[in-house]
Amino acid sequence: MSTQKKPLSDKARAVGERIGSLRDFLEFLEENGQCITWTDEILPEPDVRNIAVAAGRDSMNGPAVIFNNITGYPGKKLVLGVHGSFTNLALLLGHPKGTTIKELFYDIISRWGDDKPLLDFIEPDAAPVNENRLSDNFNLYDLLPLYRINEYDGGFYIGKANVVSRDPRDPDNFGKQNVGIYRIQVQAPGEFTLLSVPAHDMGRHIMAAEQDNVPLKIAVMLGNHPAMCMFAATPVGYDESEFSYASQMMGSPLRLTKSNNGMDILADSEMVIEAELMNGVRSFEGPFGEFPGSYSGVRKIPRFKVTAISHRNDPIFENIYIGRGWTEHDTLIGLNTSAPIYAQLTKDFPEVVAVNALYQHGLTGIISVKNRFAGFAKSVAMRALGTPHGTMYLKNLIMVDDDVDPFDLNEVMWALSTRTRAEDTIVIPNMPMIPIDPAAEIAGKGHRLIIDATSFMPPDKLGSDSKIVTPPAGPEIDEIAKLIQLLQNGGQS
Amino acid sequence: MNTCPRCQAAEEKIRAEHKGLNAQGELVWTIFHCNACEFTWRDSEPASTIDYNKREAFFRVDPEKPYPVIMPPAQYK
């Protein structure tokens, strides 16, 4: 799947070439005032959580935070908030500070796809991730500065790992090899549970392995290239490669190598944990503070055994704060959730201008569309519910006109205030829903809401006498607004 | 006696997983794991997380009760 491509700017190309790993990106963020180091001694709990939440409050400009002095973990490094603000994403894509969310959305759209993958394969011996290799006596509690993310989580979670698995029924297919982010709870020094469900690509791999009673080997990549994390959380097609998408977005090659258990992995990751599914075993897991801002409860889920660990010298453990929003999770996946919905909608409805599905993985979405006739936006909304992501996630949809920026909530509220009739609200009962939505009627089922906040069109008569004020808008005004910001900051962007 | 802060399992069900040392090699905390309900905790955590009586009762777990099973292996047979 791809959208209208534009050549990358020189700056974007230069950043793409410079950043090959998490370390490169942290250095780049630091140079731009977007990464700080917390050097005071802190306890794993509750200090890490407190600092992560405070740093994450500013979703536009919050920094990544490196911790290098955690009690009981001398010499170990932890980083949070790498994708915690839109400015961090802007820098990754070669934009200056002050870039708007809407500009980032259109930039990602212009890079979207997997038709031009840029992948370099290097020998395992030359891969930095293999600088150190362990083959027994694994102790994840010692290797990683683990901690409890939210106070009632069932244990210590790895929340931002990119997990590689192959389809056991088509193991040589590169596209069907999946890279996804799944929550991992450490259950023993060398064992962990990993939550996936049948709807996930990895859920399909687990079920196939257990049905055929064959081993399912996986590689858990930690501390990865920042573009990889963005695509591991993106719902791309089952036979599309997340590696290809990530490389195409950066416009420069990603370096891959082979793990010892046969997965393609990033050569420059901080750590790769190789593991194998314990067929048929289910263990207590959870609760875990999830992205809707509520805990998902205790379940019995598949368990894995560590078989080998590779890591760079002085590995950096990258993790995420997730819970009641706004959190890094929302920034990490928001634009990449919006982009495929946009790409799918515009195939049938080129009138769609932009899609904002930033909120809680798209539980609320705002779609801007050029209305063709009365009721048209409602038809577009129905189509959005039928997209792969919409089927489970788009619970509340707000439809706005093409003159409303769906990423500017002041404008969206204006449309709601002036263009919505109560009758323009549709409730569709008993629809599928993600099981962890706290507003579900029963887990997995609930109601959908469409609010049509687009203007009246023929044959609509209502509101036809009123005339909208058209204040100056467009790129020229956007530039003036940025200039004002610059002047206000004393010439510093 | 060290019992599980979440399910009150007895001491024999509790595993000491890992001891955290400071740069001088002194013990600063210990991580425990409950074999009954799979709860993991560190003894330096706030009481609201590791004291059974101070934890919200909502989060208690009774390992004897049935809990939802994700992708139950039995479904394949």
XYZ file of C-alpha atoms in Angstrom:
570
model
C 0.000 0.000 0.000
C 1.457 3.373 -0.891
C 0.337 6.954 -1.281
C 1.478 9.874 -3.432
C 5.255 9.983 -3.039
C 7.323 13.119 -2.843
C 11.125 13.216 -2.913
C 12.672 13.744 0.527
C 14.157 17.122 1.355
C 17.948 17.362 1.620
C 17.629 17.787 5.368
C 15.425 14.701 5.715
C 17.863 12.700 3.623
C 20.806 13.861 5.737
C 19.029 12.927 8.987
C 18.055 9.540 7.520
C 21.668 8.851 6.634
C 22.958 9.963 10.019
C 20.562 7.925 12.177
C 21.225 4.214 12.075
C 20.372 3.307 15.649
C 18.855 4.413 18.940
C 22.273 5.760 20.038
C 22.559 7.957 16.961
C 19.080 9.340 17.556
C 19.688 10.089 21.250
C 22.822 12.023 20.306
C 20.853 13.943 17.679
C 18.028 14.709 20.142
C 20.560 15.897 22.707
C 22.144 18.305 20.205
C 18.685 19.735 19.623
C 17.787 20.098 23.300
C 15.354 17.164 23.159
C 17.132 14.643 25.381
C 18.143 15.100 29.010
C 20.056 12.870 31.419
C 18.744 12.317 34.955
C 21.918 11.889 37.001
C 20.499 12.041 40.560
C 20.103 8.655 42.212
C 16.535 7.374 41.980
C 14.642 4.282 43.102
C 13.175 2.063 40.371
C 9.748 2.583 41.984
C 8.095 5.022 42.133
C 10.725 7.482 40.841
C 11.038 6.262 37.246
C 7.246 6.397 36.838
C 6.974 9.862 38.399
C 9.685 11.370 36.206
C 8.350 9.691 33.052
C 4.854 11.060 33.619
C 6.122 14.573 34.323
C 8.374 14.571 31.233
C 5.513 13.286 29.096
C 3.118 16.106 29.941
C 4.309 18.244 27.056
C 3.247 16.213 24.042
C 4.620 18.815 21.620
C 8.092 19.429 23.073
C 8.830 16.973 25.901
C 12.344 15.480 25.906
C 13.593 11.897 26.021
C 15.012 11.142 29.484
C 18.076 8.975 30.068
C 18.473 7.518 33.587
C 21.983 6.442 34.561
C 21.808 6.263 38.356
C 19.064 3.839 39.397
C 19.461 2.260 42.837
C 20.523 -1.365 42.512
C 21.450 -0.999 38.858
C 24.890 0.634 38.910
C 26.230 1.318 35.429
C 22.906 0.494 33.747
C 21.110 2.925 31.472
C 17.386 3.336 30.844
C 15.755 5.725 28.368
C 12.107 6.784 28.202
C 10.199 9.206 26.004
C 12.298 8.758 22.851
C 9.043 9.099 20.859
C 7.394 11.127 23.601
C 6.789 14.357 21.712
C 5.898 15.477 18.215
C 9.065 17.565 18.132
C 11.125 14.389 18.599
C 9.269 12.859 15.644
C 9.763 16.068 13.636
C 13.527 15.909 14.203
C 13.568 12.252 13.125
C 11.897 13.230 9.853
C 14.315 16.104 9.238
C 12.047 18.967 10.286
C 12.791 21.865 12.605
C 11.256 22.380 16.023
C 7.891 24.092 15.700
C 6.660 21.777 12.926
C 2.911 21.235 13.304
C 1.240 17.848 13.701
C -0.612 18.408 10.443
C 2.666 19.010 8.596
C 4.075 15.785 10.069
C 0.950 13.913 9.003
C 1.309 15.007 5.379
C 5.027 14.235 5.419
C 4.424 10.687 6.687
C 1.704 10.226 4.065
C 4.169 11.234 1.344
C 6.663 8.592 2.528
C 4.117 5.845 3.221
C 4.553 2.419 1.670
C 6.779 -0.614 1.247
C 7.297 -0.531 -2.496
C 10.859 0.831 -2.272
C 12.494 -0.999 0.643
C 16.071 -0.011 1.472
C 17.628 -2.883 3.380
C 21.304 -3.757 3.800
C 22.159 -7.216 5.091
C 25.373 -7.617 7.083
C 27.089 -10.679 8.534
C 26.214 -11.453 12.175
C 29.888 -11.193 13.209
C 29.984 -7.586 12.010
C 26.757 -6.569 13.761
C 27.152 -4.320 16.835
C 24.245 -6.136 18.518
C 26.490 -9.224 18.686
C 29.319 -7.511 20.584
C 28.327 -9.648 23.579
C 26.568 -12.988 23.478
C 25.105 -15.110 26.279
C 24.012 -18.680 25.762
C 23.031 -19.723 29.300
C 22.452 -18.472 32.879
C 20.112 -15.764 31.660
C 18.987 -13.153 34.164
C 16.783 -10.447 32.686
C 16.475 -8.834 36.140
C 20.211 -8.248 36.098
C 20.724 -7.358 32.423
C 17.928 -4.764 32.281
C 17.023 -2.070 34.820
C 13.466 -3.411 35.156
C 10.775 -1.639 37.182
C 7.006 -1.509 37.632
C 5.498 0.899 35.087
C 2.159 1.487 36.890
C 1.570 0.758 40.560
C -0.873 -2.146 40.105
C 0.858 -3.833 37.174
C 1.330 -7.542 37.839
C 5.089 -7.322 37.455
C 7.924 -5.697 35.553
C 7.127 -5.047 31.943
C 9.137 -4.548 28.789
C 6.756 -2.251 26.947
C 8.591 -1.178 23.812
C 10.274 -4.296 22.443
C 9.977 -4.988 18.724
C 9.300 -8.701 18.443
C 10.189 -10.617 15.262
C 8.475 -13.900 14.446
C 8.025 -15.957 11.295
C 4.909 -17.694 10.045
C 5.581 -21.357 11.004
C 3.657 -22.418 7.879
C 5.631 -20.147 5.539
C 8.921 -19.604 7.376
C 10.897 -18.300 4.403
C 8.438 -15.553 3.499
C 10.105 -12.215 4.336
C 6.839 -10.260 4.144
C 4.948 -12.593 6.488
C 7.753 -12.306 9.006
C 6.197 -9.982 11.548
C 7.670 -7.206 13.663
C 5.295 -6.047 16.370
C 5.210 -4.423 19.798
C 3.665 -6.757 22.352
C 3.705 -6.264 26.084
C 6.172 -8.558 27.792
C 6.054 -9.420 31.497
C 9.207 -10.922 32.938
C 8.109 -14.056 34.829
C 11.458 -15.576 35.801
C 15.125 -14.718 35.168
C 14.945 -16.480 31.792
C 11.204 -16.604 31.021
C 8.490 -14.141 30.084
C 4.899 -13.956 28.967
C 3.960 -12.079 25.805
C 0.437 -10.880 25.099
C -0.869 -11.342 21.601
C -4.392 -12.178 20.437
C -5.653 -14.051 17.349
C -6.252 -10.740 15.524
C -2.526 -9.902 15.747
C -0.046 -11.222 13.192
C 1.939 -12.793 16.001
C -1.217 -14.347 17.465
C -1.582 -16.170 14.163
C 1.993 -17.430 14.434
C 1.453 -18.703 18.007
C -1.750 -20.529 17.083
C -0.198 -22.111 13.980
C 2.853 -23.333 15.948
C 0.713 -24.901 18.672
C -1.742 -26.465 16.213
C 1.101 -28.072 14.237
C 3.158 -28.672 17.409
C 6.275 -27.080 15.929
C 8.640 -24.677 17.713
C 7.943 -20.959 17.432
C 11.194 -19.039 17.666
C 11.188 -15.304 18.155
C 13.675 -12.454 18.482
C 12.854 -9.657 20.926
C 14.663 -6.503 19.789
C 15.265 -3.831 22.449
C 16.575 -0.294 21.949
C 15.911 -0.046 18.241
C 16.169 2.339 15.344
C 13.460 4.948 16.106
C 11.656 4.352 12.792
C 11.354 0.633 13.563
C 9.334 1.291 16.729
C 6.928 3.469 14.790
C 6.196 0.708 12.275
C 6.235 -2.222 14.682
C 3.115 -0.598 16.153
C 1.525 0.121 12.778
C -1.155 -2.121 11.351
C 0.374 -2.880 7.930
C -0.896 -5.793 5.805
C -0.162 -9.362 6.961
C 2.233 -10.016 4.071
C 3.897 -6.585 4.216
C 7.242 -6.096 5.967
C 7.568 -3.565 8.768
C 11.319 -3.420 7.992
C 10.486 -2.258 4.467
C 8.068 0.417 5.666
C 10.537 1.738 8.253
C 13.390 1.974 5.755
C 11.215 3.675 3.167
C 10.065 6.238 5.702
C 13.673 7.140 6.531
C 14.743 7.142 2.883
C 18.007 5.440 3.805
C 18.944 1.804 4.377
C 18.232 -0.091 7.586
C 20.990 -2.546 8.497
C 19.690 -6.057 9.094
C 21.430 -9.231 10.159
C 20.341 -12.755 11.123
C 19.694 -13.812 14.682
C 21.090 -17.188 15.648
C 17.556 -18.613 15.620
C 16.818 -17.511 12.074
C 15.040 -14.155 12.341
C 15.976 -11.020 10.462
C 16.932 -8.488 13.118
C 18.284 -4.944 13.228
C 22.085 -5.107 13.321
C 22.354 -1.963 15.475
C 19.807 -2.662 18.220
C 20.921 -2.468 21.843
C 19.867 -6.022 22.711
C 18.187 -9.010 21.096
C 16.626 -11.722 23.255
C 16.107 -14.969 21.357
C 13.298 -17.090 22.767
C 11.007 -20.019 22.077
C 7.299 -20.478 22.782
C 6.542 -23.024 25.525
C 3.821 -24.793 23.551
C 0.555 -25.193 25.410
C 1.721 -23.336 28.558
C -0.386 -20.423 29.842
C 0.617 -18.266 32.833
C -1.031 -15.547 34.885
C -0.285 -12.159 33.377
C -1.369 -8.647 34.226
C -2.897 -6.398 35.229
C -1.161 -3.876 33.006
C -1.978 -0.172 32.675
C -2.948 0.006 29.006
C -3.376 2.744 26.421
C -7.061 3.498 27.119
C -5.811 4.652 30.530
C -7.208 1.678 32.417
C -5.755 -1.597 33.616
C -6.417 -4.687 31.581
C -7.093 -7.528 33.981
C -5.402 -10.780 34.898
C -5.375 -13.456 32.183
C -3.518 -16.645 31.387
C -1.357 -16.129 28.347
C 1.455 -17.792 26.323
C 4.911 -18.085 27.893
C 8.367 -18.053 26.309
C 11.786 -19.357 27.354
C 14.939 -17.356 26.599
C 17.417 -19.317 24.446
C 20.154 -16.698 23.856
C 20.850 -12.992 24.397
C 23.019 -10.669 22.310
C 23.787 -7.102 23.289
C 25.976 -4.142 22.527
C 28.572 -2.936 25.005
C 26.823 -0.954 27.770
C 23.343 -1.550 26.349
C 20.655 1.092 26.824
C 17.267 -0.269 27.918
C 14.563 1.647 26.058
C 11.117 1.474 27.623
C 7.867 3.448 27.535
C 5.445 5.003 30.006
C 1.923 3.978 29.091
C -1.319 4.583 30.968
C -3.819 7.387 31.119
C -3.017 9.761 28.260
C -1.306 11.738 27.062
C 1.608 9.285 27.062
C 4.485 8.335 24.794
C 2.302 5.555 23.410
C -0.042 8.151 21.874
C 2.782 10.041 20.161
C 4.577 6.875 19.089
C 1.699 5.381 17.157
C -0.730 8.255 16.565
C 0.403 9.406 13.132
C 1.125 5.871 11.975
C -2.400 4.898 13.009
C -3.846 7.830 11.074
C -1.855 7.269 7.869
C -3.193 3.843 6.794
C -6.796 4.905 7.473
C -6.187 7.937 5.255
C -4.555 5.800 2.542
C -7.444 3.329 2.554
C -10.164 6.013 2.571
C -8.711 8.129 -0.225
C -8.726 5.122 -2.567
C -12.530 5.347 -2.665
C -13.038 8.928 -1.506
C -10.400 11.367 -2.752
C -12.434 14.062 -0.967
C -10.860 12.963 2.344
C -8.340 15.655 3.336
C -6.814 14.363 6.572
C -7.360 11.782 9.324
C -6.554 12.417 12.972
C -6.648 9.115 14.861
C -4.168 10.225 17.537
C -6.403 9.579 20.510
C -5.928 6.269 22.312
C -4.922 4.385 19.166
C -7.915 5.810 17.296
C -10.699 5.175 19.803
C -11.682 8.692 18.795
C -10.964 9.821 15.251
C -11.523 13.098 13.447
C -11.797 13.041 9.662
C -11.727 16.109 7.485
C -13.593 15.663 4.203
C -14.822 17.834 1.352
C -18.572 17.335 1.514
C -20.088 16.569 -1.910
C -23.744 16.567 -0.893
C -25.839 16.366 2.245
C -25.005 13.277 4.262
C -21.861 12.473 2.270
C -19.595 12.679 5.326
C -21.694 10.020 7.056
C -21.048 7.618 4.165
C -17.322 8.301 4.459
C -17.568 7.627 8.198
C -19.196 4.246 7.498
C -16.349 3.410 5.101
C -13.833 4.365 7.816
C -15.501 1.888 10.182
C -14.883 -0.779 7.541
C -11.123 -0.214 7.292
C -8.969 -2.852 9.013
C -8.133 -0.557 11.934
C -11.609 0.991 12.001
C -13.246 -2.395 12.460
C -11.973 -2.671 16.026
C -10.786 0.767 17.081
C -12.667 3.723 15.554
C -15.323 4.018 18.237
C -16.120 7.740 18.079
C -15.839 9.516 14.755
C -16.143 13.252 14.266
C -16.523 14.334 10.654
C -15.463 17.887 9.795
C -15.259 19.903 6.589
C -12.136 20.371 4.521
C -11.730 23.896 5.945
C -11.246 22.481 9.446
C -7.822 21.202 10.535
C -8.658 17.945 12.340
C -5.396 18.223 14.327
C -6.441 21.605 15.773
C -8.978 20.843 18.479
C -10.067 24.506 18.694
C -11.176 24.267 15.080
C -12.854 20.907 15.658
C -14.787 22.349 18.605
C -15.861 25.255 16.414
C -17.250 22.811 13.862
C -19.032 20.890 16.615
C -20.494 24.112 17.996
C -21.727 25.561 14.733
C -22.295 22.727 12.282
C -23.759 19.899 14.318
C -27.438 19.178 14.656
C -28.354 16.611 17.279
C -29.899 14.585 14.457
C -26.494 14.431 12.759
C -25.418 11.975 15.416
C -25.538 8.256 14.679
C -25.197 5.487 17.243
C -24.509 2.032 15.857
C -25.189 -0.482 18.603
C -23.483 -3.780 19.335
C -20.401 -3.393 17.209
C -17.011 -5.077 17.669
C -14.708 -3.285 20.076
C -11.277 -3.823 21.492
C -11.653 -5.932 24.644
C -9.681 -3.495 26.826
C -11.919 -0.504 26.129
C -13.324 0.396 29.558
C -16.480 1.736 27.858
C -17.389 -1.593 26.248
C -20.832 -3.039 27.007
C -19.161 -6.374 27.438
C -15.483 -6.946 26.656
C -15.147 -6.959 22.888
C -18.547 -5.460 22.061
C -20.050 -1.984 22.290
C -21.542 0.960 20.463
C -20.118 3.285 17.849
C -20.759 7.000 17.544
C -20.583 9.167 14.440
C -20.951 12.928 14.805
C -21.370 14.680 11.481
C -20.021 18.188 12.100
C -19.763 19.097 8.428
C -21.693 22.045 7.003
C -25.091 21.854 5.404
C -25.248 20.994 1.701
C -28.118 20.766 -0.760
C -30.746 19.386 -0.512
C -30.290 20.519 3.103
C -32.075 23.787 3.772
C -30.999 24.364 7.336
C -28.464 27.069 7.914
C -28.533 28.238 4.323
C -28.894 31.896 5.326
C -25.750 31.982 7.415
C -22.472 32.895 5.835
C -19.165 31.828 7.333
C -16.501 34.423 8.032
C -13.400 33.470 6.078
C -10.404 34.713 8.017
C -7.097 34.645 6.114
C -5.693 31.112 6.052
C -3.161 28.976 4.184
C 0.617 28.600 3.974
C 1.228 32.353 4.105
C -0.578 32.698 7.450
C 1.098 29.528 8.754
C 4.473 31.131 7.997
C 3.498 34.351 9.783
C 2.383 32.323 12.831
C 5.773 30.601 12.913
C 7.568 33.911 12.555
C 5.627 35.303 15.508
C 6.651 32.269 17.555
C 10.257 32.851 16.527
C 10.108 36.522 17.497
C 8.537 35.584 20.815
C 11.404 33.184 21.514
C 13.969 35.887 20.845
C 14.893 34.529 17.433
C 15.462 30.978 18.731
C 13.304 28.240 17.236
C 6.751 -13.859 57.240
C 7.045 -13.056 53.556
C 3.697 -13.766 51.874
C 2.470 -12.671 48.462
C 1.168 -9.058 48.553
C -1.441 -9.918 45.925
C -2.796 -13.400 46.728
C -1.389 -13.990 50.230
C 0.249 -17.256 49.170
C 2.468 -18.685 51.895
C 6.212 -18.223 52.072
C 7.044 -21.571 50.441
C 5.402 -20.344 47.224
C 7.619 -17.240 47.101
C 10.832 -17.243 45.072
C 13.644 -14.743 45.617
C 14.528 -13.811 42.037
C 17.328 -11.320 42.141
C 19.291 -9.191 44.590
C 20.093 -5.603 43.625
C 23.486 -4.365 44.773
C 24.903 -0.869 44.805
C 28.280 0.081 43.337
C 29.934 -0.942 46.643
C 28.381 -4.398 46.404
C 25.899 -3.833 49.255
C 22.383 -5.277 49.058
C 19.811 -2.542 48.332
C 16.713 -4.536 47.385
C 15.452 -8.007 46.468
C 12.975 -9.012 43.763
C 10.435 -11.724 44.688
C 8.033 -13.762 42.578
C 4.926 -15.664 43.655
C 4.601 -19.118 42.099
C 0.868 -19.148 42.830
C -0.318 -15.943 41.095
C 2.878 -14.919 39.221
C 3.083 -11.537 40.944
C 6.558 -9.975 40.910
C 7.691 -7.283 43.333
C 10.693 -5.547 44.811
C 10.899 -5.083 48.551
C 11.818 -1.388 48.145
C 8.493 -0.508 46.476
C 5.867 1.745 48.114
C 3.512 -0.018 50.537
C 0.566 0.766 48.238
C 2.019 -1.822 45.859
C 3.565 -4.462 48.141
C 1.474 -4.414 51.348
C -1.593 -6.677 51.025
C -3.654 -4.498 53.357
C -2.718 -1.223 51.715
C -3.270 -2.390 48.137
C -6.641 -1.676 46.539
C -8.758 -4.770 47.143
C -9.881 -4.695 43.498
C -6.440 -5.933 42.458
C -6.365 -9.018 44.655
C -5.989 -12.316 42.822
C -7.286 -15.721 43.828
C -5.270 -18.243 41.806
C -7.932 -20.890 42.409
C -10.533 -18.901 40.487
C -10.869 -19.257 36.722
C -9.296 -16.431 34.721
C -9.693 -15.835 30.974
C -7.244 -17.845 28.885
C -5.816 -16.177 25.781
C -5.833 -18.537 22.783
C -6.681 -21.585 24.934
C -4.547 -24.463 23.635
C -7.491 -26.864 24.099
C -9.393 -25.153 21.281
C -7.117 -26.750 18.700
C -8.067 -30.310 19.571
